Coordinates of C-alpha atoms in Angstrom, one line a residue:
M281 CA -4.9 28.2 -6.4
K282 CA -5.9 27.6 -2.8
K283 CA -4.3 24.6 -1.1
R284 CA -6.9 22.1 0.1
L285 CA -6.4 21.3 3.8
P286 CA -6.6 17.7 5.0
S287 CA -9.5 16.6 7.1
L288 CA -9.1 15.7 10.8
L289 CA -9.4 12.1 9.7
T290 CA -6.6 12.5 7.2
A291 CA -4.4 14.1 9.9
V292 CA -5.1 11.1 12.2
F293 CA -4.3 8.7 9.4
L294 CA -0.9 10.4 8.6
A295 CA 0.0 10.6 12.3
V296 CA -0.8 6.9 12.9
A297 CA 1.0 5.8 9.8
L298 CA 4.3 7.2 11.0
P299 CA 6.4 5.2 13.5
V300 CA 6.9 6.9 16.8
K301 CA 10.6 6.7 16.4
A302 CA 12.7 4.9 13.8
D303 CA 16.3 4.6 12.7
A304 CA 17.5 5.9 9.3
W305 CA 16.6 3.9 6.2
E306 CA 19.2 1.5 5.0
M307 CA 19.3 0.2 1.5
N308 CA 18.5 -3.4 1.2
E309 CA 18.6 -4.0 -2.6
Q310 CA 19.2 -1.4 -5.3
G311 CA 17.6 -1.5 -8.7
E312 CA 20.1 -0.9 -11.5
L313 CA 17.6 0.7 -13.8
R314 CA 15.0 3.4 -13.2
T315 CA 12.2 0.9 -13.7
E316 CA 13.7 -1.6 -11.2
V317 CA 12.6 -1.6 -7.5
T318 CA 15.0 -0.4 -4.8
T319 CA 14.2 -1.6 -1.3
Y320 CA 15.0 -0.2 2.1
V321 CA 14.7 -1.3 5.8
R322 CA 14.9 0.3 9.2
S323 CA 14.3 -0.6 12.8
V324 CA 11.3 0.9 14.7
E325 CA 11.4 1.7 18.4
D326 CA 9.6 -0.8 20.7
S327 CA 9.0 -3.2 17.8
P328 CA 10.9 -6.4 16.9
I329 CA 9.4 -6.1 13.4
K330 CA 11.3 -3.8 11.0
Q331 CA 9.7 -1.4 8.6
F332 CA 10.2 -1.9 4.9
R333 CA 10.1 0.4 1.9
G334 CA 10.2 -0.1 -1.9
V335 CA 10.6 2.6 -4.6
V336 CA 10.2 2.4 -8.3
E337 CA 9.5 4.7 -11.3
T338 CA 7.3 3.9 -14.3
P339 CA 6.6 5.6 -17.6
H340 CA 2.8 5.7 -16.9
S341 CA 0.7 8.4 -15.3
A342 CA -0.1 8.7 -11.6
L343 CA -3.7 8.0 -12.5
T344 CA -2.7 4.6 -13.9
A345 CA -1.1 3.6 -10.6
L346 CA -4.0 4.9 -8.5
A347 CA -6.6 3.2 -10.7
V348 CA -4.9 -0.2 -10.1
I349 CA -4.5 0.4 -6.4
D350 CA -8.2 1.4 -6.1
D351 CA -9.5 -1.7 -8.0
I352 CA -9.7 -4.3 -5.2
S353 CA -10.7 -7.0 -7.7
L354 CA -7.0 -6.9 -8.9
C355 CA -5.4 -7.3 -5.4
S356 CA -4.7 -11.0 -5.7
R357 CA -2.9 -10.4 -9.0
W358 CA -0.3 -8.0 -7.7
I359 CA -0.1 -7.6 -3.9
Y360 CA 2.4 -10.0 -2.3
N361 CA 0.7 -13.3 -1.2
C362 CA -2.8 -11.8 -1.4
Q363 CA -5.5 -14.4 -1.9
Q364 CA -8.5 -12.1 -2.2
A365 CA -9.8 -8.7 -1.1
K366 CA -13.4 -7.6 -0.4
Y367 CA -15.2 -4.8 1.4
H368 CA -16.8 -5.3 4.8
Y369 CA -19.4 -3.0 6.3
T370 CA -19.5 -2.4 10.0
E371 CA -22.6 -2.2 12.1
D372 CA -22.4 1.5 11.7
G373 CA -22.4 1.2 7.9
E374 CA -18.7 2.2 7.5
R375 CA -16.7 0.4 4.8
R376 CA -13.5 -1.4 5.6
L377 CA -11.1 -3.3 3.3
W378 CA -10.7 -7.0 4.2
M379 CA -7.8 -8.9 2.7
M380 CA -6.7 -12.5 3.0
F381 CA -3.1 -13.7 2.6
D382 CA -1.3 -17.0 2.0
G383 CA 0.9 -17.9 5.0
V384 CA 4.5 -18.6 4.3
W385 CA 5.4 -22.0 5.8
P386 CA 5.3 -22.7 8.7
A387 CA 2.9 -19.7 9.3
A388 CA -0.8 -20.1 8.9
D389 CA -2.8 -17.9 6.5
R390 CA -3.5 -14.4 7.6
D391 CA -6.2 -11.8 7.2
V392 CA -6.4 -8.1 7.9
V393 CA -9.1 -5.5 8.2
M394 CA -8.1 -1.9 7.4
Q395 CA -9.4 1.6 6.8
S396 CA -7.9 3.3 3.7
E397 CA -7.9 6.8 2.5
F398 CA -6.5 8.6 -0.6
V399 CA -4.9 11.9 0.5
Q400 CA -3.9 14.7 -1.9
Q401 CA -2.7 18.0 -0.5
E402 CA -3.0 20.1 -3.7
P403 CA -4.4 19.7 -7.2
G404 CA -2.1 17.8 -9.5
G405 CA 0.2 16.8 -6.6
P406 CA 1.2 13.5 -5.1
V407 CA -1.3 11.2 -3.6
R408 CA -0.7 9.1 -0.5
V409 CA -2.9 6.0 -0.1
V410 CA -2.8 5.3 3.7
S411 CA -4.1 2.0 5.1
I412 CA -4.4 1.4 8.9
G413 CA -5.3 -1.9 10.3
E414 CA -8.5 -2.1 12.4
P415 CA -8.4 -5.8 13.7
S416 CA -11.7 -5.5 15.6
A417 CA -13.7 -4.0 12.7
A418 CA -14.8 -7.5 11.3
P419 CA -15.4 -10.9 13.0
E420 CA -12.5 -13.3 12.9
Q421 CA -12.8 -16.2 10.5
G422 CA -11.8 -19.8 10.8
G423 CA -8.5 -20.8 9.1
Y424 CA -7.0 -17.3 9.4
V425 CA -4.9 -15.5 12.0
R426 CA -5.9 -11.9 12.3
I427 CA -3.1 -9.4 11.7
P428 CA -3.2 -7.2 14.8
M429 CA -1.2 -4.2 13.4
L430 CA -0.7 -2.9 9.9
N431 CA 0.5 0.5 8.7
N432 CA 0.8 0.7 4.9
S433 CA 1.1 3.6 2.4
F434 CA 1.6 4.0 -1.3
Y435 CA 3.0 7.4 -2.2
V436 CA 2.2 8.1 -5.9
E437 CA 4.2 11.0 -7.2
P438 CA 3.9 12.6 -10.7
L439 CA 7.3 13.5 -12.1
E440 CA 8.1 16.4 -14.4
D441 CA 9.0 14.1 -17.4
G442 CA 5.6 12.4 -17.3
W443 CA 6.8 9.4 -15.3
T444 CA 5.5 8.4 -11.9
R445 CA 7.4 7.4 -8.8
V446 CA 5.7 5.0 -6.4
T447 CA 6.9 4.5 -2.9
F448 CA 5.4 1.6 -0.9
T449 CA 6.1 1.6 2.9
T450 CA 4.9 -1.1 5.2
H451 CA 5.1 -2.0 8.9
M452 CA 3.1 -4.8 10.4
N453 CA 2.9 -7.3 13.2
P454 CA 1.8 -10.7 11.6
G455 CA 0.3 -11.9 14.9
G456 CA 0.2 -15.5 16.1
L457 CA 3.5 -17.3 17.0
V458 CA 5.7 -16.2 14.1
P459 CA 9.2 -15.3 15.4
A460 CA 10.3 -11.8 14.6
W461 CA 13.3 -13.0 12.5
I462 CA 11.0 -15.1 10.3
A463 CA 8.5 -12.2 10.0
N464 CA 11.4 -9.8 9.0
M465 CA 12.8 -12.3 6.5
V466 CA 9.4 -12.8 4.8
A467 CA 8.5 -9.1 4.9
T468 CA 11.7 -8.2 3.0
D469 CA 10.1 -9.6 -0.2
A470 CA 6.9 -7.7 0.2
P471 CA 7.9 -4.2 -1.2
M472 CA 9.8 -5.8 -4.1
R473 CA 7.1 -8.3 -5.1
T474 CA 4.3 -5.8 -4.6
L475 CA 5.8 -3.1 -6.7
E476 CA 6.8 -5.5 -9.4
G477 CA 3.2 -6.7 -9.5
L478 CA 1.9 -3.1 -9.6
K479 CA 4.1 -2.3 -12.6
K480 CA 2.8 -5.4 -14.5
M481 CA -0.8 -4.4 -13.8
M482 CA -0.1 -0.8 -15.0
E483 CA 0.9 -2.2 -18.4
L484 CA -2.6 -3.7 -18.9
S485 CA -5.6 -2.0 -20.6
P486 CA -7.5 0.1 -19.6
Y487 CA -5.1 1.2 -16.8
R488 CA -2.2 2.0 -19.0
D489 CA -4.3 4.5 -21.0
Y490 CA -5.4 6.6 -18.1
S491 CA -4.1 10.2 -17.9
A492 CA -5.3 13.7 -16.9
Q493 CA -7.0 13.9 -20.3
T494 CA -8.6 10.4 -20.0
P495 CA -9.0 9.8 -16.2
P496 CA -10.4 6.6 -14.7
P497 CA -14.2 6.7 -14.5
E498 CA -15.3 7.9 -11.0
L499 CA -11.9 7.7 -9.4
L500 CA -11.3 11.4 -9.1
G501 CA -14.7 12.2 -7.6
K502 CA -14.7 9.1 -5.4
H503 CA -11.5 10.2 -3.6
A504 CA -11.7 14.0 -4.1
L505 CA -8.6 14.0 -6.3
S506 CA -7.7 16.6 -8.9
F507 CA -5.3 16.2 -11.9

């Protein structure tokens, strides 16, 4: 079967999502069981804010994970400190994801505007959900500090035994006057709490029932995925 090549936009997304230069990953906390989250951290060149990663495996299908990630109405129920998520349309009619977050004292609440894309290199293969912040894509709003830089990705990988491995990687600048050491301390919890939340959502109906035989309605066509 012919491998589907990524679009130019996909290539740009993947290039931007990777740090220019970063140290090797160091384990931060190791899960004792397969279903427990293991977290990692590493320093990034020219940034006081570290990059964080969490990895977990679940007995559900990749489509279950992708369906939860795609449903923005669920974001406040599983993404770390998320208040709400909505779509914003630019003057050119392009859609962006707009999310609001609770600030961790003494920091104020934050919001971020981002462009997201589901990228699959071959049918049945892993899917990377890449989100790149676009701080100027929506007007700033009162009561929130706009996050000036965000690079996130969920790498959803089907495993041979029917399980799924999800890797969440995040690197951001929270903006405002938050010292780097506080930002790094708070961000340490993000991969752990986010993946734990994702696992809980994957246990709920109808998400837990999705598979290649019973895929989520419209998800595959919406993002040009194949399973």
